[in-house]
Amino acid sequence: MEAYRLQDSSHAHLVNIETFSKASRLFSSYLLGIMEKISVVIVSWNVAQSLKRCLESVFATKYPDLEVFVIDNASTDDSVKIAKSFSGVKVIANFNNIGFPKAINIGLRQSRGDYILLLNPDANIPKDFFAESLNFTGSHPDMGVMGPKFTDPD
């Protein structure tokens, strides 16, 4: 693995060529309008209002190549109805509550993204979440899993 030292007037930076190359490809893809496909998998169970806010935050990112799955575990509230109200959301409504792990696995099997986000329905992501996440993964090519920290705005 080759590394080069780049210097500017006040800083020296050690750059891994493979990392730089992947980051360059990501940036070039961004400039050309070629984006990485991201799959979002959300498991719901009687969380209609939280799910609504979560989906609003996902779509507020305006990321151009998303596929979003809501796997509902037999909710008795409006969770399924709310999920279906968002165009582009693929809803899988289970007849029974099969539990979180099995529901996640259903979503993972359906996902076709280059990256997959497992998102809890009570999470709200910032508008720059996908861009920042791709920047991070582009600069850490040896990374396999990322666990971002979401903070409560209260």
Short mmCIF file of N, CA and C in Angstrom, two decimals:
data_model
loop_
_atom_site.label_atom_id
_atom_site.label_comp_id
_atom_site.label_asym_id
_atom_site.label_seq_id
_atom_site.Cartn_x
_atom_site.Cartn_y
_atom_site.Cartn_z
N MET A 1 0.84 -1.16 0.00
CA MET A 1 0.00 0.00 0.00
C MET A 1 0.90 1.24 0.00
N GLU A 2 0.70 2.12 -0.96
CA GLU A 2 1.51 3.32 -1.07
C GLU A 2 0.88 4.46 -0.31
N ALA A 3 1.73 5.27 0.30
CA ALA A 3 1.25 6.47 0.97
C ALA A 3 2.16 7.62 0.58
N TYR A 4 1.61 8.78 0.44
CA TYR A 4 2.37 9.96 0.07
C TYR A 4 2.10 11.05 1.09
N ARG A 5 3.09 11.88 1.31
CA ARG A 5 2.95 13.02 2.20
C ARG A 5 2.70 14.25 1.34
N LEU A 6 1.58 14.89 1.56
CA LEU A 6 1.25 16.13 0.87
C LEU A 6 1.46 17.27 1.84
N GLN A 7 2.01 18.34 1.36
CA GLN A 7 2.23 19.48 2.25
C GLN A 7 1.64 20.73 1.65
N ASP A 8 1.01 21.51 2.50
CA ASP A 8 0.61 22.85 2.09
C ASP A 8 1.34 23.81 3.01
N SER A 9 0.98 25.04 3.02
CA SER A 9 1.75 26.04 3.76
C SER A 9 1.80 25.78 5.26
N SER A 10 0.77 25.14 5.82
CA SER A 10 0.78 25.00 7.28
C SER A 10 0.56 23.59 7.79
N HIS A 11 0.25 22.65 6.91
CA HIS A 11 -0.08 21.30 7.37
C HIS A 11 0.59 20.26 6.49
N ALA A 12 0.90 19.13 7.10
CA ALA A 12 1.37 17.96 6.35
C ALA A 12 0.31 16.89 6.50
N HIS A 13 -0.01 16.20 5.41
CA HIS A 13 -1.05 15.18 5.43
C HIS A 13 -0.50 13.90 4.84
N LEU A 14 -0.71 12.81 5.54
CA LEU A 14 -0.35 11.50 5.01
C LEU A 14 -1.58 10.94 4.31
N VAL A 15 -1.45 10.63 3.03
CA VAL A 15 -2.59 10.20 2.24
C VAL A 15 -2.37 8.79 1.74
N ASN A 16 -3.28 7.90 2.06
CA ASN A 16 -3.27 6.55 1.54
C ASN A 16 -3.82 6.63 0.11
N ILE A 17 -3.07 6.14 -0.86
CA ILE A 17 -3.45 6.27 -2.26
C ILE A 17 -4.77 5.56 -2.55
N GLU A 18 -5.00 4.38 -1.97
CA GLU A 18 -6.27 3.68 -2.19
C GLU A 18 -7.44 4.50 -1.66
N THR A 19 -7.26 5.08 -0.47
CA THR A 19 -8.31 5.92 0.12
C THR A 19 -8.56 7.13 -0.76
N PHE A 20 -7.48 7.77 -1.20
CA PHE A 20 -7.60 8.95 -2.04
C PHE A 20 -8.30 8.60 -3.35
N SER A 21 -7.93 7.44 -3.90
CA SER A 21 -8.53 7.02 -5.16
C SER A 21 -10.03 6.80 -5.01
N LYS A 22 -10.47 6.12 -3.93
CA LYS A 22 -11.90 5.89 -3.73
C LYS A 22 -12.62 7.20 -3.48
N ALA A 23 -12.03 8.08 -2.68
CA ALA A 23 -12.65 9.37 -2.42
C ALA A 23 -12.76 10.17 -3.71
N SER A 24 -11.76 10.10 -4.56
CA SER A 24 -11.81 10.80 -5.85
C SER A 24 -12.92 10.24 -6.72
N ARG A 25 -13.07 8.92 -6.72
CA ARG A 25 -14.14 8.32 -7.52
C ARG A 25 -15.51 8.76 -7.00
N LEU A 26 -15.67 8.79 -5.67
CA LEU A 26 -16.94 9.22 -5.10
C LEU A 26 -17.23 10.67 -5.47
N PHE A 27 -16.20 11.53 -5.37
CA PHE A 27 -16.40 12.93 -5.70
C PHE A 27 -16.68 13.10 -7.19
N SER A 28 -15.95 12.37 -8.02
CA SER A 28 -16.20 12.42 -9.45
C SER A 28 -17.60 11.94 -9.78
N SER A 29 -18.03 10.87 -9.11
CA SER A 29 -19.39 10.36 -9.32
C SER A 29 -20.41 11.42 -8.94
N TYR A 30 -20.13 12.13 -7.85
CA TYR A 30 -21.05 13.18 -7.41
C TYR A 30 -21.13 14.27 -8.48
N LEU A 31 -19.97 14.68 -9.01
CA LEU A 31 -19.96 15.73 -10.03
C LEU A 31 -20.67 15.29 -11.30
N LEU A 32 -20.56 14.02 -11.63
CA LEU A 32 -21.19 13.50 -12.83
C LEU A 32 -22.65 13.11 -12.60
N GLY A 33 -23.09 13.21 -11.37
CA GLY A 33 -24.47 12.85 -11.06
C GLY A 33 -24.68 11.36 -10.88
N ILE A 34 -23.59 10.60 -10.73
CA ILE A 34 -23.68 9.15 -10.50
C ILE A 34 -23.57 8.94 -9.00
N MET A 35 -24.64 8.48 -8.39
CA MET A 35 -24.64 8.34 -6.95
C MET A 35 -24.70 6.86 -6.56
N GLU A 36 -24.17 6.59 -5.40
CA GLU A 36 -24.26 5.24 -4.84
C GLU A 36 -25.70 5.00 -4.42
N LYS A 37 -26.23 3.80 -4.70
CA LYS A 37 -27.59 3.46 -4.28
C LYS A 37 -27.55 3.14 -2.78
N ILE A 38 -28.48 3.70 -2.04
CA ILE A 38 -28.58 3.45 -0.61
C ILE A 38 -29.94 2.84 -0.31
N SER A 39 -29.92 1.72 0.40
CA SER A 39 -31.15 1.08 0.87
C SER A 39 -31.36 1.45 2.33
N VAL A 40 -32.57 1.82 2.67
CA VAL A 40 -32.93 2.14 4.05
C VAL A 40 -33.96 1.10 4.49
N VAL A 41 -33.68 0.43 5.60
CA VAL A 41 -34.59 -0.59 6.14
C VAL A 41 -35.05 -0.12 7.51
N ILE A 42 -36.38 0.00 7.65
CA ILE A 42 -36.99 0.44 8.90
C ILE A 42 -38.00 -0.62 9.33
N VAL A 43 -37.92 -1.06 10.58
CA VAL A 43 -38.90 -2.00 11.13
C VAL A 43 -39.84 -1.20 12.02
N SER A 44 -41.14 -1.40 11.79
CA SER A 44 -42.12 -0.67 12.60
C SER A 44 -43.07 -1.62 13.31
N TRP A 45 -43.56 -1.15 14.43
CA TRP A 45 -44.61 -1.85 15.18
C TRP A 45 -45.29 -0.81 16.06
N ASN A 46 -46.47 -0.37 15.61
CA ASN A 46 -47.28 0.60 16.36
C ASN A 46 -46.51 1.88 16.70
N VAL A 47 -45.87 2.44 15.70
CA VAL A 47 -45.08 3.67 15.88
C VAL A 47 -45.43 4.71 14.80
N ALA A 48 -46.70 4.84 14.50
CA ALA A 48 -47.14 5.63 13.36
C ALA A 48 -46.54 7.03 13.31
N GLN A 49 -46.65 7.78 14.38
CA GLN A 49 -46.17 9.17 14.34
C GLN A 49 -44.64 9.25 14.28
N SER A 50 -43.96 8.38 15.00
CA SER A 50 -42.49 8.35 14.92
C SER A 50 -42.05 7.96 13.52
N LEU A 51 -42.74 6.98 12.94
CA LEU A 51 -42.41 6.52 11.59
C LEU A 51 -42.59 7.65 10.58
N LYS A 52 -43.66 8.41 10.74
CA LYS A 52 -43.91 9.54 9.83
C LYS A 52 -42.76 10.54 9.89
N ARG A 53 -42.35 10.92 11.09
CA ARG A 53 -41.23 11.87 11.24
C ARG A 53 -39.94 11.29 10.68
N CYS A 54 -39.72 10.00 10.92
CA CYS A 54 -38.52 9.33 10.41
C CYS A 54 -38.49 9.37 8.88
N LEU A 55 -39.57 8.98 8.25
CA LEU A 55 -39.62 8.97 6.79
C LEU A 55 -39.51 10.38 6.22
N GLU A 56 -40.11 11.35 6.89
CA GLU A 56 -39.96 12.75 6.44
C GLU A 56 -38.49 13.15 6.46
N SER A 57 -37.77 12.75 7.50
CA SER A 57 -36.34 13.11 7.57
C SER A 57 -35.52 12.39 6.50
N VAL A 58 -35.87 11.15 6.19
CA VAL A 58 -35.16 10.41 5.14
C VAL A 58 -35.34 11.11 3.79
N PHE A 59 -36.58 11.46 3.47
CA PHE A 59 -36.84 12.07 2.17
C PHE A 59 -36.43 13.54 2.12
N ALA A 60 -36.29 14.19 3.27
CA ALA A 60 -35.81 15.58 3.31
C ALA A 60 -34.35 15.69 2.88
N THR A 61 -33.64 14.56 2.91
CA THR A 61 -32.23 14.59 2.47
C THR A 61 -32.13 14.82 0.97
N LYS A 62 -33.20 14.52 0.26
CA LYS A 62 -33.25 14.66 -1.20
C LYS A 62 -32.13 13.86 -1.90
N TYR A 63 -31.70 12.78 -1.23
CA TYR A 63 -30.69 11.92 -1.85
C TYR A 63 -31.33 11.25 -3.07
N PRO A 64 -30.66 11.30 -4.23
CA PRO A 64 -31.32 10.90 -5.48
C PRO A 64 -31.48 9.40 -5.72
N ASP A 65 -30.75 8.55 -5.02
CA ASP A 65 -30.85 7.12 -5.33
C ASP A 65 -31.09 6.30 -4.06
N LEU A 66 -32.29 6.45 -3.52
CA LEU A 66 -32.68 5.73 -2.31
C LEU A 66 -33.70 4.66 -2.64
N GLU A 67 -33.63 3.57 -1.93
CA GLU A 67 -34.76 2.64 -1.87
C GLU A 67 -35.06 2.48 -0.38
N VAL A 68 -36.32 2.62 -0.03
CA VAL A 68 -36.72 2.62 1.37
C VAL A 68 -37.73 1.50 1.60
N PHE A 69 -37.43 0.68 2.60
CA PHE A 69 -38.31 -0.42 2.98
C PHE A 69 -38.82 -0.18 4.39
N VAL A 70 -40.11 -0.34 4.56
CA VAL A 70 -40.68 -0.38 5.90
C VAL A 70 -41.24 -1.78 6.07
N ILE A 71 -40.69 -2.48 7.05
CA ILE A 71 -41.15 -3.83 7.38
C ILE A 71 -42.01 -3.67 8.63
N ASP A 72 -43.31 -3.86 8.48
CA ASP A 72 -44.22 -3.65 9.60
C ASP A 72 -44.57 -4.99 10.25
N ASN A 73 -44.45 -5.01 11.56
CA ASN A 73 -44.71 -6.22 12.34
C ASN A 73 -46.12 -6.23 12.90
N ALA A 74 -47.12 -6.23 12.01
CA ALA A 74 -48.54 -6.38 12.38
C ALA A 74 -49.03 -5.26 13.30
N SER A 75 -48.71 -4.03 12.93
CA SER A 75 -49.18 -2.88 13.71
C SER A 75 -50.69 -2.79 13.69
N THR A 76 -51.25 -2.29 14.79
CA THR A 76 -52.70 -2.06 14.86
C THR A 76 -53.02 -0.57 14.77
N ASP A 77 -52.00 0.26 14.63
CA ASP A 77 -52.22 1.70 14.44
C ASP A 77 -52.10 2.03 12.96
N ASP A 78 -51.81 3.26 12.61
CA ASP A 78 -51.74 3.68 11.21
C ASP A 78 -50.35 3.57 10.60
N SER A 79 -49.47 2.78 11.18
CA SER A 79 -48.09 2.68 10.67
C SER A 79 -48.04 2.30 9.19
N VAL A 80 -48.79 1.28 8.80
CA VAL A 80 -48.78 0.82 7.40
C VAL A 80 -49.35 1.91 6.49
N LYS A 81 -50.46 2.50 6.91
CA LYS A 81 -51.08 3.56 6.11
C LYS A 81 -50.11 4.73 5.90
N ILE A 82 -49.43 5.13 6.95
CA ILE A 82 -48.47 6.23 6.85
C ILE A 82 -47.31 5.86 5.95
N ALA A 83 -46.77 4.65 6.11
CA ALA A 83 -45.66 4.22 5.26
C ALA A 83 -46.06 4.23 3.79
N LYS A 84 -47.27 3.76 3.50
CA LYS A 84 -47.75 3.72 2.12
C LYS A 84 -48.01 5.11 1.55
N SER A 85 -48.18 6.10 2.41
CA SER A 85 -48.46 7.46 1.93
C SER A 85 -47.21 8.13 1.35
N PHE A 86 -46.04 7.56 1.57
CA PHE A 86 -44.80 8.09 1.01
C PHE A 86 -44.50 7.35 -0.29
N SER A 87 -44.48 8.08 -1.39
CA SER A 87 -44.16 7.42 -2.66
C SER A 87 -42.71 6.95 -2.61
N GLY A 88 -42.47 5.81 -3.15
CA GLY A 88 -41.12 5.27 -3.15
C GLY A 88 -40.82 4.35 -1.98
N VAL A 89 -41.73 4.28 -1.01
CA VAL A 89 -41.52 3.37 0.12
C VAL A 89 -42.12 2.02 -0.23
N LYS A 90 -41.33 0.99 -0.07
CA LYS A 90 -41.81 -0.37 -0.29
C LYS A 90 -42.21 -0.93 1.08
N VAL A 91 -43.48 -1.22 1.22
CA VAL A 91 -44.01 -1.67 2.51
C VAL A 91 -44.21 -3.17 2.47
N ILE A 92 -43.68 -3.83 3.47
CA ILE A 92 -43.91 -5.25 3.67
C ILE A 92 -44.63 -5.38 5.00
N ALA A 93 -45.90 -5.76 4.95
CA ALA A 93 -46.73 -5.84 6.15
C ALA A 93 -46.84 -7.30 6.58
N ASN A 94 -46.21 -7.61 7.68
CA ASN A 94 -46.29 -8.97 8.23
C ASN A 94 -47.64 -9.17 8.92
N PHE A 95 -48.15 -10.40 8.87
CA PHE A 95 -49.42 -10.72 9.52
C PHE A 95 -49.26 -10.91 11.02
N ASN A 96 -48.03 -11.19 11.44
CA ASN A 96 -47.72 -11.38 12.86
C ASN A 96 -46.48 -10.57 13.19
N ASN A 97 -46.32 -10.30 14.49
CA ASN A 97 -45.11 -9.63 14.94
C ASN A 97 -44.02 -10.70 15.01
N ILE A 98 -43.16 -10.71 14.01
CA ILE A 98 -42.11 -11.74 13.94
C ILE A 98 -40.84 -11.32 14.66
N GLY A 99 -40.83 -10.12 15.22
CA GLY A 99 -39.67 -9.64 15.95
C GLY A 99 -38.73 -8.84 15.06
N PHE A 100 -37.90 -8.05 15.72
CA PHE A 100 -36.99 -7.15 15.03
C PHE A 100 -35.97 -7.87 14.14
N PRO A 101 -35.25 -8.87 14.66
CA PRO A 101 -34.21 -9.50 13.83
C PRO A 101 -34.75 -10.13 12.54
N LYS A 102 -35.86 -10.85 12.63
CA LYS A 102 -36.42 -11.48 11.43
C LYS A 102 -36.93 -10.42 10.45
N ALA A 103 -37.52 -9.35 10.98
CA ALA A 103 -38.01 -8.28 10.10
C ALA A 103 -36.84 -7.59 9.40
N ILE A 104 -35.76 -7.35 10.12
CA ILE A 104 -34.56 -6.75 9.50
C ILE A 104 -34.06 -7.66 8.38
N ASN A 105 -34.01 -8.96 8.63
CA ASN A 105 -33.53 -9.90 7.61
C ASN A 105 -34.39 -9.86 6.35
N ILE A 106 -35.69 -9.68 6.51
CA ILE A 106 -36.57 -9.55 5.33
C ILE A 106 -36.13 -8.33 4.52
N GLY A 107 -35.91 -7.21 5.21
CA GLY A 107 -35.48 -5.99 4.53
C GLY A 107 -34.11 -6.14 3.88
N LEU A 108 -33.20 -6.80 4.56
CA LEU A 108 -31.86 -7.00 4.00
C LEU A 108 -31.91 -7.84 2.73
N ARG A 109 -32.76 -8.87 2.72
CA ARG A 109 -32.88 -9.71 1.52
C ARG A 109 -33.45 -8.93 0.33
N GLN A 110 -34.28 -7.94 0.59
CA GLN A 110 -34.88 -7.14 -0.48
C GLN A 110 -33.96 -6.03 -0.98
N SER A 111 -33.02 -5.62 -0.16
CA SER A 111 -32.17 -4.46 -0.45
C SER A 111 -31.23 -4.72 -1.62
N ARG A 112 -31.10 -3.71 -2.46
CA ARG A 112 -30.20 -3.78 -3.61
C ARG A 112 -29.17 -2.66 -3.60
N GLY A 113 -29.08 -1.93 -2.51
CA GLY A 113 -28.19 -0.78 -2.44
C GLY A 113 -26.73 -1.16 -2.32
N ASP A 114 -25.88 -0.20 -2.69
CA ASP A 114 -24.45 -0.33 -2.47
C ASP A 114 -24.16 -0.22 -0.97
N TYR A 115 -25.01 0.54 -0.28
CA TYR A 115 -24.94 0.70 1.17
C TYR A 115 -26.33 0.47 1.73
N ILE A 116 -26.39 -0.03 2.98
CA ILE A 116 -27.67 -0.30 3.62
C ILE A 116 -27.67 0.40 4.97
N LEU A 117 -28.73 1.17 5.22
CA LEU A 117 -28.92 1.83 6.50
C LEU A 117 -30.05 1.12 7.24
N LEU A 118 -29.76 0.58 8.42
CA LEU A 118 -30.78 0.01 9.30
C LEU A 118 -31.18 1.14 10.24
N LEU A 119 -32.41 1.61 10.11
CA LEU A 119 -32.83 2.82 10.80
C LEU A 119 -34.03 2.54 11.69
N ASN A 120 -33.92 2.92 12.95
CA ASN A 120 -35.05 2.79 13.86
C ASN A 120 -36.08 3.86 13.53
N PRO A 121 -37.37 3.55 13.70
CA PRO A 121 -38.41 4.49 13.31
C PRO A 121 -38.47 5.76 14.18
N ASP A 122 -37.82 5.75 15.31
CA ASP A 122 -37.82 6.95 16.15
C ASP A 122 -36.62 7.86 15.87
N ALA A 123 -35.84 7.53 14.85
CA ALA A 123 -34.68 8.34 14.49
C ALA A 123 -35.07 9.36 13.42
N ASN A 124 -34.46 10.52 13.52
CA ASN A 124 -34.58 11.56 12.50
C ASN A 124 -33.18 11.89 12.04
N ILE A 125 -32.94 11.75 10.74
CA ILE A 125 -31.59 11.97 10.24
C ILE A 125 -31.44 13.39 9.71
N PRO A 126 -30.25 13.97 9.83
CA PRO A 126 -30.03 15.32 9.29
C PRO A 126 -30.02 15.31 7.77
N LYS A 127 -30.27 16.46 7.18
CA LYS A 127 -30.38 16.57 5.72
C LYS A 127 -29.12 16.15 4.99
N ASP A 128 -27.97 16.31 5.63
CA ASP A 128 -26.71 15.96 4.97
C ASP A 128 -26.21 14.56 5.35
N PHE A 129 -27.07 13.76 5.96
CA PHE A 129 -26.64 12.47 6.49
C PHE A 129 -26.01 11.57 5.43
N PHE A 130 -26.69 11.38 4.29
CA PHE A 130 -26.17 10.46 3.28
C PHE A 130 -24.89 10.98 2.65
N ALA A 131 -24.83 12.27 2.36
CA ALA A 131 -23.62 12.84 1.77
C ALA A 131 -22.44 12.70 2.74
N GLU A 132 -22.66 13.03 4.01
CA GLU A 132 -21.59 12.92 5.00
C GLU A 132 -21.17 11.47 5.22
N SER A 133 -22.15 10.56 5.23
CA SER A 133 -21.83 9.14 5.41
C SER A 133 -21.00 8.62 4.25
N LEU A 134 -21.37 8.99 3.03
CA LEU A 134 -20.59 8.56 1.86
C LEU A 134 -19.20 9.17 1.86
N ASN A 135 -19.09 10.42 2.29
CA ASN A 135 -17.75 11.02 2.41
C ASN A 135 -16.90 10.24 3.40
N PHE A 136 -17.51 9.86 4.52
CA PHE A 136 -16.78 9.12 5.54
C PHE A 136 -16.36 7.75 5.02
N THR A 137 -17.29 7.02 4.41
CA THR A 137 -16.94 5.69 3.92
C THR A 137 -15.92 5.78 2.79
N GLY A 138 -15.97 6.84 1.99
CA GLY A 138 -15.00 7.02 0.92
C GLY A 138 -13.59 7.24 1.44
N SER A 139 -13.48 7.82 2.61
CA SER A 139 -12.16 8.07 3.18
C SER A 139 -11.72 6.96 4.13
N HIS A 140 -12.54 5.94 4.29
CA HIS A 140 -12.20 4.78 5.13
C HIS A 140 -12.55 3.50 4.38
N PRO A 141 -11.81 3.17 3.33
CA PRO A 141 -12.17 2.04 2.47
C PRO A 141 -12.10 0.68 3.15
N ASP A 142 -11.41 0.58 4.28
CA ASP A 142 -11.31 -0.69 4.97
C ASP A 142 -12.47 -0.90 5.95
N MET A 143 -13.38 0.06 6.02
CA MET A 143 -14.50 -0.01 6.94
C MET A 143 -15.59 -0.93 6.38
N GLY A 144 -16.20 -1.71 7.23
CA GLY A 144 -17.29 -2.59 6.81
C GLY A 144 -18.63 -2.17 7.38
N VAL A 145 -18.63 -1.59 8.58
CA VAL A 145 -19.86 -1.19 9.25
C VAL A 145 -19.63 0.17 9.89
N MET A 146 -20.64 1.02 9.78
CA MET A 146 -20.57 2.34 10.41
C MET A 146 -21.75 2.47 11.34
N GLY A 147 -21.52 2.94 12.55
CA GLY A 147 -22.59 3.17 13.51
C GLY A 147 -22.62 4.64 13.90
N PRO A 148 -23.33 5.47 13.12
CA PRO A 148 -23.36 6.90 13.45
C PRO A 148 -24.09 7.15 14.75
N LYS A 149 -23.70 8.20 15.42
CA LYS A 149 -24.35 8.57 16.68
C LYS A 149 -25.42 9.60 16.38
N PHE A 150 -26.66 9.25 16.71
CA PHE A 150 -27.76 10.21 16.60
C PHE A 150 -28.01 10.78 17.97
N THR A 151 -28.14 12.08 18.04
CA THR A 151 -28.37 12.70 19.33
C THR A 151 -29.78 13.26 19.40
N ASP A 152 -30.33 13.24 20.59
CA ASP A 152 -31.66 13.78 20.83
C ASP A 152 -31.58 15.30 20.83
N PRO A 153 -32.38 15.96 19.98
CA PRO A 153 -32.28 17.42 19.92
C PRO A 153 -32.73 18.11 21.21
N ASP A 154 -33.45 17.40 22.06
CA ASP A 154 -33.87 17.99 23.33
C ASP A 154 -32.70 17.96 24.28
#
